[in-house]
Amino acid sequence: MLTVRRLDIADAGILIAGARARAQEIGVPMCIAVTDEGGTLLAFERMDGGKVTSVTIAIDKAYTAAAAKKATHEYGEISQPGGPAYGIASAIGGRLMVVGGGLPVIVDGEVVGAIGVSSGTPAQDRDVAQAGIAGLSG
Amino acid sequence: MLTVRRLDIADAGILIAGARARAQEIGVPMCIAVTDEGGTLLAFERMDGGKVTSVTIAIDKAYTAAAAKKATHEYGEISQPGGPAYGIASAIGGRLMVVGGGLPVIVDGEVVGAIGVSSGTPAQDRDVAQAGIAGLSG
Amino acid sequence: MLTVRRLDIADAGILIAGARARAQEIGVPMCIAVTDEGGTLLAFERMDGGKVTSVTIAIDKAYTAAAAKKATHEYGEISQPGGPAYGIASAIGGRLMVVGGGLPVIVDGEVVGAIGVSSGTPAQDRDVAQAGIAGLSG
Amino acid sequence: MLTVRRLDIADAGILIAGARARAQEIGVPMCIAVTDEGGTLLAFERMDGGKVTSVTIAIDKAYTAAAAKKATHEYGEISQPGGPAYGIASAIGGRLMVVGGGLPVIVDGEVVGAIGVSSGTPAQDRDVAQAGIAGLSG
């Protein structure tokens, strides 16, 4: 039998609050999603002005980061033409995201969930996702 | 050009808080989704213990209630065998929900969004959704 | 080699205009779709106030009526529990519609396209679809 | 509560008429789609000779331009190999279009809808979409 550790809804609230604060700081309204370690949605917020396309993209970034235990920008690197994971971006009906902004949440070396952010540039999305994680461990 | 009113993220938070409080009162952890008037997700919460299947079901109940401007339990009645909307339950890839728990949020006679709840019985889901709406108008 | 007759875009405009006029007469803003004989969309209009869910439903009613060469309300009858086509409503990912409002357009005994209407009751949808066809043959 | 502005069906008709006129001028029959600001279809026309694949592509270009508030050709630039949004083309089940021909309709700095055009080269599609917008503001 396995025992699995995963984010609870209070943790998810902390992750979203940290990300939201950073999004406000940089002035970019974001879609922010948090999943459990299996990639299933725990909490989501579309800030006023967040993009409609980013609803799905933020959820899928968090899904990818949790379920593949890898930051989405890392997939961006290895899925370039000629790279070992070339073509992976269209896997799982396009749910596997290779654009930055999805980060696994790691506690004691174990992936316990993930955060996915979308509506800014990929660099902004990643920055805001990181701020969410900083809030949890802070 | 049309002018439309829709829930903002603060309204969504009030709806979710009202639903969550009622869910705790009846002791059933729920998935709670809020969409804008076009059926696009605004906010979501899976309470600890909420069902994995209910993530999609809650989101689709809110989608249906907003986008069809009708409570999902009303579709349940008219889509029974022999009813005028029989068979509608599988429309839109199965997203059109006919199980109770999705309610439009109506302000001054206009649908401005919706709430969808899932994880309990359909009666419990509907009760919790109603409590969310009561919180907004309270 | 086969020669196929199908609606052209001018015919589609006539079908939509006839349906729109009837929708305005009964005071129900509708989604109106016209497909060619293969079920592929030719023209679509969401009248102001037409439902968001009805975009897909109107298109799929027209698709069904053209591609299956049968009015959707006829499928409603034969797909009831115990009926010969029971369960067909979820076929083709839910695109096969069994709710009234989709009618084939028949010229000289041949299906040349279809019209699908949604946003009212199924009886209203069917009435408005019929008005579109009347406009074409009128 | 938010207040948003969106295209009405009369605006959509003007956009399509402007695009159609330009398509006739350059001799390329097109599929032309108009969505509201949330990316939901308002009106669609497949000119006689427009491509079957372009039905979905035109609708998805308009969806992308409205829902992401960005012209699809801009996504084409930033999603090249090595670019920051590489891989975004397969997001949302492939609905996120990075090929030119989808343009947001902007009024007073606000995205109120979008137009998507397909059947020609991406440059032709973009040219025809632009002509639709010119018709609206003219």
Coordinates of C-alpha atoms in Angstrom, one line a residue:
Chain A
M1 CA 0.0 0.0 0.0
L2 CA 1.2 3.5 -0.8
T3 CA 0.8 6.6 1.3
V4 CA 0.7 9.8 -0.9
R5 CA 1.1 13.3 0.3
R6 CA -0.8 16.0 -1.6
L7 CA -1.8 19.6 -1.3
D8 CA -5.0 20.3 0.6
I9 CA -7.4 23.1 -0.3
A10 CA -5.8 25.5 2.3
D11 CA -2.4 25.0 0.6
A12 CA -4.1 25.7 -2.8
G13 CA -5.4 28.9 -1.4
I14 CA -1.9 30.0 -0.3
L15 CA -0.5 29.1 -3.7
I16 CA -3.2 31.2 -5.5
A17 CA -2.8 34.1 -3.1
G18 CA 0.9 34.3 -3.6
A19 CA 0.5 34.1 -7.4
R20 CA -2.3 36.7 -7.4
A21 CA -0.2 39.2 -5.3
R22 CA 2.7 38.9 -7.8
A23 CA 0.3 39.2 -10.8
Q24 CA -1.0 42.4 -9.3
E25 CA 2.5 43.7 -8.6
I26 CA 3.5 43.3 -12.3
G27 CA 0.1 44.5 -13.5
V28 CA -1.0 41.4 -15.5
P29 CA -4.3 39.8 -14.6
M30 CA -3.8 36.0 -14.7
C31 CA -5.6 32.7 -14.7
I32 CA -4.1 30.6 -11.9
A33 CA -4.8 26.9 -11.4
V34 CA -3.7 24.5 -8.7
T35 CA -3.8 20.7 -9.0
D36 CA -3.1 17.8 -6.7
E37 CA -0.2 15.4 -7.3
G38 CA -2.4 13.4 -9.8
G39 CA -3.0 16.4 -11.9
T40 CA -6.7 16.9 -10.9
L41 CA -7.9 20.4 -10.3
L42 CA -8.0 21.6 -6.7
A43 CA -8.6 25.4 -7.2
F44 CA -8.8 28.0 -9.9
E45 CA -9.1 31.7 -10.2
R46 CA -9.4 33.9 -13.3
M47 CA -8.5 37.4 -12.2
D48 CA -10.6 40.2 -13.8
G49 CA -9.1 40.6 -17.2
G50 CA -7.5 37.1 -17.4
K51 CA -7.8 35.6 -20.9
V52 CA -10.5 33.1 -21.8
T53 CA -8.0 30.9 -23.6
S54 CA -5.9 30.9 -20.4
V55 CA -8.5 29.1 -18.4
T56 CA -7.7 25.8 -20.2
I57 CA -4.0 26.6 -20.6
A58 CA -3.4 27.4 -16.9
I59 CA -5.3 24.2 -15.9
D60 CA -3.3 22.1 -18.4
K61 CA 0.0 23.7 -17.3
A62 CA -0.7 22.6 -13.7
Y63 CA -1.8 19.2 -14.9
T64 CA 1.4 18.7 -16.9
A65 CA 3.7 19.9 -14.1
A66 CA 2.0 17.6 -11.5
A67 CA 1.3 14.6 -13.6
A68 CA 4.7 14.6 -15.4
K69 CA 6.6 15.9 -12.4
K70 CA 8.3 18.4 -14.5
A71 CA 8.1 22.2 -15.1
T72 CA 6.5 23.0 -18.4
H73 CA 9.4 25.2 -19.5
E74 CA 11.7 22.1 -19.2
Y75 CA 9.4 20.4 -21.7
G76 CA 9.8 23.5 -23.9
E77 CA 13.5 22.9 -24.1
I78 CA 13.5 19.2 -24.8
S79 CA 10.7 19.4 -27.3
Q80 CA 12.4 21.7 -29.8
P81 CA 12.9 20.3 -33.3
G82 CA 15.7 17.7 -33.1
G83 CA 15.2 17.4 -29.3
P84 CA 14.4 14.1 -27.6
A85 CA 10.8 15.0 -26.8
Y86 CA 10.0 16.7 -30.1
G87 CA 6.3 16.4 -30.8
I88 CA 5.2 15.9 -27.2
A89 CA 3.3 19.2 -27.2
S90 CA 0.3 17.6 -28.9
A91 CA 0.2 14.6 -26.6
I92 CA -2.9 13.9 -24.5
G93 CA -5.1 15.8 -26.9
G94 CA -2.9 18.8 -26.5
R95 CA -3.1 18.9 -22.7
L96 CA 0.7 18.3 -22.3
M97 CA 1.9 21.9 -22.1
V98 CA 5.5 22.8 -23.1
V99 CA 5.1 26.6 -22.6
G100 CA 6.5 28.0 -19.4
G101 CA 4.2 28.8 -16.4
G102 CA 3.6 25.3 -15.0
L103 CA 5.6 24.3 -11.9
P104 CA 5.4 21.2 -9.7
V105 CA 5.1 21.9 -6.0
I106 CA 7.8 19.8 -4.3
V107 CA 8.0 19.0 -0.6
D108 CA 10.8 16.9 0.8
G109 CA 11.7 15.8 -2.7
E110 CA 8.2 14.6 -3.5
V111 CA 5.8 16.2 -6.0
V112 CA 2.6 17.0 -4.0
G113 CA 0.8 19.1 -6.6
A114 CA 1.4 21.9 -9.1
I115 CA 0.5 25.4 -10.1
G116 CA -0.2 26.7 -13.6
V117 CA -0.4 30.3 -14.7
S118 CA -1.4 31.9 -18.0
S119 CA -2.3 35.2 -19.5
G120 CA 1.0 37.0 -19.6
T121 CA 4.2 36.2 -21.5
P122 CA 5.6 32.7 -20.6
A123 CA 8.3 34.4 -18.6
Q124 CA 5.7 36.4 -16.6
D125 CA 3.5 33.3 -16.2
R126 CA 6.5 31.4 -14.7
D127 CA 7.5 34.3 -12.5
V128 CA 3.9 34.4 -11.1
A129 CA 3.8 30.6 -10.6
Q130 CA 7.1 30.8 -8.7
A131 CA 5.7 33.5 -6.4
G132 CA 2.8 31.1 -5.6
I133 CA 5.2 28.4 -4.6
A134 CA 7.3 30.9 -2.6
G135 CA 4.2 31.8 -0.6
L136 CA 3.7 28.2 0.4
S137 CA 7.2 27.5 1.6
G138 CA 7.7 31.0 3.1
Chain B
M1 CA -22.8 47.0 -29.9
L2 CA -24.2 45.2 -26.8
T3 CA -23.4 46.0 -23.2
V4 CA -23.6 43.0 -20.8
R5 CA -23.0 42.6 -17.1
R6 CA -21.1 39.7 -15.6
L7 CA -19.8 38.5 -12.3
D8 CA -16.3 39.7 -11.3
I9 CA -13.9 37.6 -9.3
A10 CA -15.0 39.2 -6.0
D11 CA -18.6 38.1 -6.7
A12 CA -17.3 34.6 -7.5
G13 CA -15.5 34.4 -4.2
I14 CA -18.7 35.3 -2.4
L15 CA -20.6 32.6 -4.3
I16 CA -18.0 30.0 -3.4
A17 CA -17.8 31.1 0.2
G18 CA -21.6 30.8 0.6
A19 CA -21.7 27.4 -1.0
R20 CA -18.7 26.1 1.0
A21 CA -20.3 27.2 4.3
R22 CA -23.4 25.3 3.5
A23 CA -21.5 22.2 2.4
Q24 CA -19.6 22.2 5.7
E25 CA -22.9 22.6 7.5
I26 CA -24.4 19.5 5.9
G27 CA -21.0 17.7 6.1
V28 CA -20.6 17.0 2.4
P29 CA -17.3 18.2 0.8
M30 CA -18.1 19.6 -2.6
C31 CA -16.6 20.7 -5.9
I32 CA -17.9 24.3 -6.5
A33 CA -17.5 26.1 -9.8
V34 CA -18.5 29.7 -10.9
T35 CA -18.6 30.8 -14.5
D36 CA -19.3 34.1 -16.2
E37 CA -22.5 34.7 -18.2
G38 CA -20.9 33.1 -21.3
G39 CA -20.2 29.9 -19.4
T40 CA -16.4 30.4 -19.0
L41 CA -14.8 29.4 -15.7
L42 CA -14.2 32.2 -13.2
A43 CA -13.3 30.3 -10.0
F44 CA -13.3 26.8 -8.7
E45 CA -12.7 25.0 -5.5
R46 CA -12.5 21.3 -4.6
M47 CA -13.0 21.0 -0.9
D48 CA -10.9 18.3 0.7
G49 CA -12.8 15.1 0.0
G50 CA -14.6 16.4 -3.1
K51 CA -14.9 13.8 -5.8
V52 CA -12.6 13.7 -8.8
T53 CA -15.4 13.2 -11.3
S54 CA -17.1 16.2 -9.8
V55 CA -14.4 18.6 -11.0
T56 CA -15.8 18.3 -14.5
I57 CA -19.4 17.9 -13.5
A58 CA -19.4 21.0 -11.3
I59 CA -17.8 23.1 -14.1
D60 CA -20.2 21.7 -16.6
K61 CA -23.2 22.4 -14.4
A62 CA -22.2 26.0 -14.1
Y63 CA -21.5 26.2 -17.8
T64 CA -24.9 24.8 -18.6
A65 CA -26.8 27.1 -16.2
A66 CA -25.0 30.2 -17.5
A67 CA -24.9 29.4 -21.2
A68 CA -28.4 28.0 -21.5
K69 CA -29.8 30.5 -18.9
K70 CA -31.6 27.6 -17.1
A71 CA -31.1 25.6 -13.9
T72 CA -29.8 22.1 -14.6
H73 CA -32.6 20.4 -12.7
E74 CA -35.1 22.0 -15.1
Y75 CA -33.4 20.2 -17.9
G76 CA -33.7 17.1 -15.8
E77 CA -37.5 17.4 -15.9
I78 CA -38.0 18.2 -19.6
S79 CA -35.4 15.6 -20.7
Q80 CA -37.1 12.6 -19.2
P81 CA -38.2 9.8 -21.6
G82 CA -41.1 11.2 -23.6
G83 CA -40.3 14.8 -22.6
P84 CA -39.7 17.5 -25.1
A85 CA -35.9 17.7 -24.5
Y86 CA -35.3 14.0 -24.3
G87 CA -31.7 13.2 -25.4
I88 CA -30.3 16.7 -24.7
A89 CA -28.1 15.3 -21.9
S90 CA -25.5 14.1 -24.4
A91 CA -25.3 17.4 -26.3
I92 CA -22.1 19.4 -26.6
G93 CA -20.0 16.4 -26.0
G94 CA -21.9 15.6 -22.8
R95 CA -21.2 19.1 -21.3
L96 CA -24.9 19.9 -21.2
M97 CA -25.8 18.8 -17.7
V98 CA -29.4 17.8 -16.7
V99 CA -28.6 16.8 -13.1
G100 CA -29.5 19.3 -10.4
G101 CA -26.8 21.5 -8.9
G102 CA -26.3 24.1 -11.6
L103 CA -28.1 27.5 -11.1
P104 CA -27.9 30.7 -13.1
V105 CA -27.1 33.8 -11.1
I106 CA -29.7 36.4 -12.1
V107 CA -29.4 40.2 -11.3
D108 CA -32.2 42.5 -12.4
G109 CA -33.6 39.8 -14.6
E110 CA -30.3 39.2 -16.4
V111 CA -28.1 36.1 -16.2
V112 CA -24.7 37.4 -15.1
G113 CA -23.1 34.0 -14.4
A114 CA -23.7 30.7 -12.8
I115 CA -22.7 28.3 -10.0
G116 CA -22.3 24.6 -10.3
V117 CA -21.9 22.1 -7.4
S118 CA -21.2 18.4 -7.4
S119 CA -20.2 15.6 -5.0
G120 CA -23.4 15.1 -3.0
T121 CA -26.8 13.9 -4.0
P122 CA -28.3 16.2 -6.7
A123 CA -30.6 17.6 -4.0
Q124 CA -27.6 18.4 -1.8
D125 CA -25.8 19.9 -4.7
R126 CA -28.7 22.2 -5.6
D127 CA -29.1 23.2 -1.9
V128 CA -25.4 24.1 -1.7
A129 CA -25.6 26.0 -5.0
Q130 CA -28.6 28.0 -3.8
A131 CA -26.7 28.9 -0.6
G132 CA -24.0 30.3 -2.7
I133 CA -26.4 32.6 -4.5
A134 CA -28.1 33.6 -1.2
G135 CA -24.7 34.8 -0.1
L136 CA -24.3 37.0 -3.1
S137 CA -27.7 38.7 -2.8
G138 CA -27.6 38.8 1.0
Chain C
M1 CA -19.3 9.4 -61.0
L2 CA -22.0 11.1 -59.0
T3 CA -23.5 14.6 -59.3
V4 CA -24.7 16.0 -56.1
R5 CA -27.0 18.9 -55.6
R6 CA -26.5 21.1 -52.6
L7 CA -27.5 24.4 -51.1
D8 CA -25.4 27.4 -52.1
I9 CA -24.7 30.3 -49.8
A10 CA -27.5 32.3 -51.3
D11 CA -30.0 29.5 -50.5
A12 CA -28.5 29.4 -46.9
G13 CA -29.2 33.2 -46.6
I14 CA -32.8 32.7 -47.6
L15 CA -33.2 29.8 -45.1
I16 CA -31.7 31.9 -42.3
A17 CA -33.8 35.0 -43.2
G18 CA -37.0 33.0 -43.1
A19 CA -36.1 31.4 -39.8
R20 CA -35.1 34.8 -38.3
A21 CA -38.3 36.4 -39.4
R22 CA -40.3 33.7 -37.6
A23 CA -38.1 33.9 -34.5
Q24 CA -38.8 37.6 -34.3
E25 CA -42.5 37.0 -34.8
I26 CA -42.7 34.6 -31.8
G27 CA -40.2 36.8 -29.8
V28 CA -37.6 34.1 -29.2
P29 CA -34.0 35.0 -30.3
M30 CA -32.5 31.9 -31.9
C31 CA -29.3 30.3 -33.1
I32 CA -29.8 29.2 -36.7
A33 CA -27.4 27.0 -38.6
V34 CA -27.5 25.8 -42.2
T35 CA -25.3 22.9 -43.5
D36 CA -24.8 21.4 -46.9
E37 CA -26.0 17.9 -47.8
G38 CA -22.8 16.4 -46.2
G39 CA -23.5 18.1 -42.9
T40 CA -20.8 20.7 -43.2
L41 CA -21.6 24.2 -42.0
L42 CA -22.6 26.8 -44.7
A43 CA -23.9 29.7 -42.6
F44 CA -24.8 30.5 -39.0
E45 CA -26.4 33.3 -37.1
R46 CA -26.8 33.8 -33.3
M47 CA -29.5 36.4 -32.9
D48 CA -28.9 38.9 -30.0
G49 CA -30.0 36.9 -27.0
G50 CA -29.6 33.5 -28.5
K51 CA -28.1 31.0 -26.0
V52 CA -24.4 30.1 -25.9
T53 CA -25.2 26.4 -25.6
S54 CA -27.4 26.6 -28.7
V55 CA -24.5 27.5 -31.0
T56 CA -23.3 23.9 -30.9
I57 CA -26.8 22.5 -30.6
A58 CA -28.1 24.3 -33.7
I59 CA -25.1 23.3 -35.7
D60 CA -25.4 19.7 -34.6
K61 CA -29.2 19.6 -35.3
A62 CA -28.5 20.7 -38.9
Y63 CA -25.6 18.3 -39.1
T64 CA -27.8 15.4 -38.0
A65 CA -30.7 16.3 -40.3
A66 CA -28.5 16.6 -43.4
A67 CA -26.1 13.8 -42.7
A68 CA -28.7 11.3 -41.5
K69 CA -31.3 12.6 -43.9
K70 CA -33.9 12.7 -41.1
A71 CA -35.6 15.3 -39.0
T72 CA -34.1 15.4 -35.5
H73 CA -37.6 15.0 -33.9
E74 CA -38.0 11.7 -35.8
Y75 CA -34.9 10.5 -34.0
G76 CA -36.5 11.7 -30.7
E77 CA -39.4 9.3 -31.3
I78 CA -37.4 6.2 -32.3
S79 CA -34.7 6.7 -29.6
Q80 CA -37.1 6.5 -26.6
P81 CA -36.4 3.7 -24.1
G82 CA -37.4 0.4 -25.8
G83 CA -37.3 2.1 -29.3
P84 CA -35.2 0.8 -32.1
A85 CA -32.7 3.6 -32.0
Y86 CA -32.5 3.8 -28.2
G87 CA -29.0 5.2 -27.2
I88 CA -28.3 6.9 -30.6
A89 CA -28.4 10.4 -28.8
S90 CA -24.8 9.9 -27.6
A91 CA -23.5 8.8 -31.0
I92 CA -20.7 10.7 -32.8
G93 CA -19.5 12.3 -29.5
G94 CA -23.0 13.5 -28.8
R95 CA -23.4 15.3 -32.2
L96 CA -26.3 13.2 -33.3
M97 CA -29.2 15.3 -32.0
V98 CA -32.6 13.7 -31.2
V99 CA -34.3 16.9 -30.0
G100 CA -36.6 18.7 -32.4
G101 CA -35.4 21.7 -34.5
G102 CA -33.3 20.0 -37.2
L103 CA -34.9 19.5 -40.6
P104 CA -33.4 18.3 -43.9
V105 CA -34.0 20.5 -46.9
I106 CA -35.4 18.4 -49.6
V107 CA -35.6 19.3 -53.3
D108 CA -37.1 16.9 -55.8
G109 CA -36.9 14.1 -53.3
E110 CA -33.2 14.7 -52.6
V111 CA -31.6 16.0 -49.4
V112 CA -29.6 19.1 -50.4
G113 CA -28.8 20.4 -47.0
A114 CA -30.4 21.1 -43.6
I115 CA -31.4 23.8 -41.1
G116 CA -31.0 23.5 -37.3
V117 CA -32.5 25.9 -34.8
S118 CA -32.0 26.2 -31.0
S119 CA -32.7 28.5 -28.1
G120 CA -36.5 28.0 -27.7
T121 CA -38.5 25.0 -26.7
P122 CA -38.0 22.1 -29.2
A123 CA -41.5 22.9 -30.6
Q124 CA -40.5 26.5 -31.2
D125 CA -37.2 25.5 -32.7
R126 CA -38.9 23.2 -35.1
D127 CA -41.5 25.8 -36.0
V128 CA -38.7 28.3 -36.8
A129 CA -36.7 25.8 -38.8
Q130 CA -39.8 25.0 -40.8
A131 CA -40.3 28.7 -41.5
G132 CA -36.8 28.8 -42.9
I133 CA -37.6 26.0 -45.3
A134 CA -40.9 27.6 -46.3
G135 CA -38.9 30.7 -47.3
L136 CA -36.8 28.7 -49.7
S137 CA -39.6 27.0 -51.5
G138 CA -41.9 30.0 -51.3
Chain D
M1 CA -20.0 43.1 -11.2
L2 CA -18.2 43.9 -14.5
T3 CA -19.7 45.6 -17.5
V4 CA -18.4 44.5 -20.9
R5 CA -19.1 45.5 -24.5
R6 CA -19.5 43.0 -27.3
L7 CA -20.4 42.9 -31.0
D8 CA -24.1 42.5 -31.8
I9 CA -25.4 40.5 -34.7
A10 CA -25.7 43.7 -36.9
D11 CA -22.0 44.4 -36.3
A12 CA -21.2 40.8 -37.2
G13 CA -23.1 41.2 -40.5
I14 CA -21.0 44.3 -41.3
L15 CA -17.8 42.4 -40.5
I16 CA -18.7 39.5 -42.8
A17 CA -19.9 41.8 -45.6
G18 CA -16.6 43.7 -45.6
A19 CA -14.6 40.5 -45.6
R20 CA -16.8 38.9 -48.3
A21 CA -16.4 41.9 -50.6
R22 CA -12.6 41.7 -50.3
A23 CA -12.6 38.0 -50.9
Q24 CA -14.6 38.5 -54.1
E25 CA -12.2 41.2 -55.1
I26 CA -9.1 38.9 -54.8
G27 CA -11.1 36.0 -56.2
V28 CA -10.7 33.6 -53.3
P29 CA -13.9 32.1 -51.7
M30 CA -13.5 32.2 -48.0
C31 CA -14.9 30.9 -44.7
I32 CA -15.6 33.8 -42.5
A33 CA -16.4 33.6 -38.7
V34 CA -17.2 36.3 -36.2
T35 CA -17.2 35.7 -32.4
D36 CA -18.1 37.7 -29.4
E37 CA -15.5 38.9 -26.9
G38 CA -15.6 35.6 -25.1
G39 CA -14.8 33.6 -28.3
T40 CA -18.4 32.3 -28.8
L41 CA -19.6 32.2 -32.4
L42 CA -21.9 35.0 -33.5
A43 CA -22.1 34.5 -37.3
F44 CA -20.4 32.4 -40.0
E45 CA -20.4 32.2 -43.8
R46 CA -18.8 29.7 -46.1
M47 CA -18.7 31.3 -49.5
D48 CA -19.3 28.9 -52.4
G49 CA -16.0 27.2 -52.9
G50 CA -14.7 27.8 -49.4
K51 CA -12.9 24.8 -48.0
V52 CA -14.4 22.3 -45.6
T53 CA -11.4 22.3 -43.3
S54 CA -11.6 26.1 -43.2
V55 CA -15.0 25.9 -41.4
T56 CA -13.3 24.9 -38.1
I57 CA -10.1 26.8 -38.8
A58 CA -12.0 30.1 -39.4
I59 CA -14.1 29.6 -36.3
D60 CA -11.0 28.8 -34.2
K61 CA -9.0 31.7 -35.6
A62 CA -11.8 34.0 -34.4
Y63 CA -12.0 32.2 -31.1
T64 CA -8.3 32.6 -30.5
A65 CA -8.2 36.3 -31.5
A66 CA -11.1 37.1 -29.2
A67 CA -10.3 34.9 -26.2
A68 CA -6.6 35.5 -26.2
K69 CA -7.0 39.2 -27.3
K70 CA -4.2 38.7 -29.8
A71 CA -4.0 38.4 -33.6
T72 CA -3.3 34.8 -34.6
H73 CA -0.3 35.9 -36.8
E74 CA 1.4 37.3 -33.6
Y75 CA 1.1 33.8 -32.1
G76 CA 2.7 32.5 -35.3
E77 CA 5.8 34.7 -34.6
I78 CA 6.3 33.9 -30.9
S79 CA 5.6 30.2 -31.3
Q80 CA 8.4 29.4 -33.8
P81 CA 11.0 26.9 -32.6
G82 CA 13.1 28.6 -30.0
G83 CA 10.4 31.2 -29.4
P84 CA 8.8 31.9 -26.0
A85 CA 5.4 30.3 -26.9
Y86 CA 6.8 27.4 -28.9
G87 CA 4.2 24.5 -28.7
I88 CA 1.2 26.7 -28.0
A89 CA -0.3 25.7 -31.3
S90 CA -1.6 22.4 -30.0
A91 CA -3.2 24.0 -26.8
I92 CA -6.9 23.7 -26.1
G93 CA -7.3 20.6 -28.3
G94 CA -5.6 22.4 -31.1
R95 CA -8.2 25.3 -31.1
L96 CA -5.5 27.9 -30.4
M97 CA -4.6 29.0 -33.9
V98 CA -1.2 30.5 -34.7
V99 CA -1.8 30.9 -38.4
G100 CA -2.6 34.4 -39.7
G101 CA -6.2 35.3 -40.4
G102 CA -7.7 35.8 -36.9
L103 CA -7.9 39.4 -35.7
P104 CA -9.5 40.9 -32.6
V105 CA -12.0 43.7 -33.1
I106 CA -11.0 46.5 -30.8
V107 CA -13.2 49.4 -29.9
D108 CA -11.9 52.2 -27.6
G109 CA -9.0 49.9 -26.5
E110 CA -11.3 47.0 -25.6
V111 CA -11.6 43.7 -27.4
V112 CA -15.3 43.4 -28.3
G113 CA -15.1 40.3 -30.5
A114 CA -13.0 38.9 -33.4
I115 CA -13.1 37.8 -37.0
G116 CA -11.4 34.7 -38.4
V117 CA -10.9 33.9 -42.1
S118 CA -9.6 30.8 -43.8
S119 CA -9.4 29.2 -47.3
G120 CA -6.7 31.3 -48.9
T121 CA -3.0 31.8 -48.0
P122 CA -2.5 33.1 -44.5
A123 CA -1.6 36.5 -46.0
Q124 CA -4.9 36.5 -48.0
D125 CA -6.8 35.4 -45.0
R126 CA -5.4 38.2 -42.9
D127 CA -6.0 40.7 -45.6
V128 CA -9.7 39.7 -45.9
A129 CA -10.1 39.7 -42.1
Q130 CA -8.7 43.2 -42.0
A131 CA -11.1 44.3 -44.7
G132 CA -14.0 43.1 -42.5
I133 CA -12.7 45.2 -39.6
A134 CA -12.3 48.2 -41.9
G135 CA -15.9 47.9 -42.9
L136 CA -17.0 48.1 -39.2
S137 CA -15.0 51.2 -38.4
G138 CA -15.5 52.9 -41.7

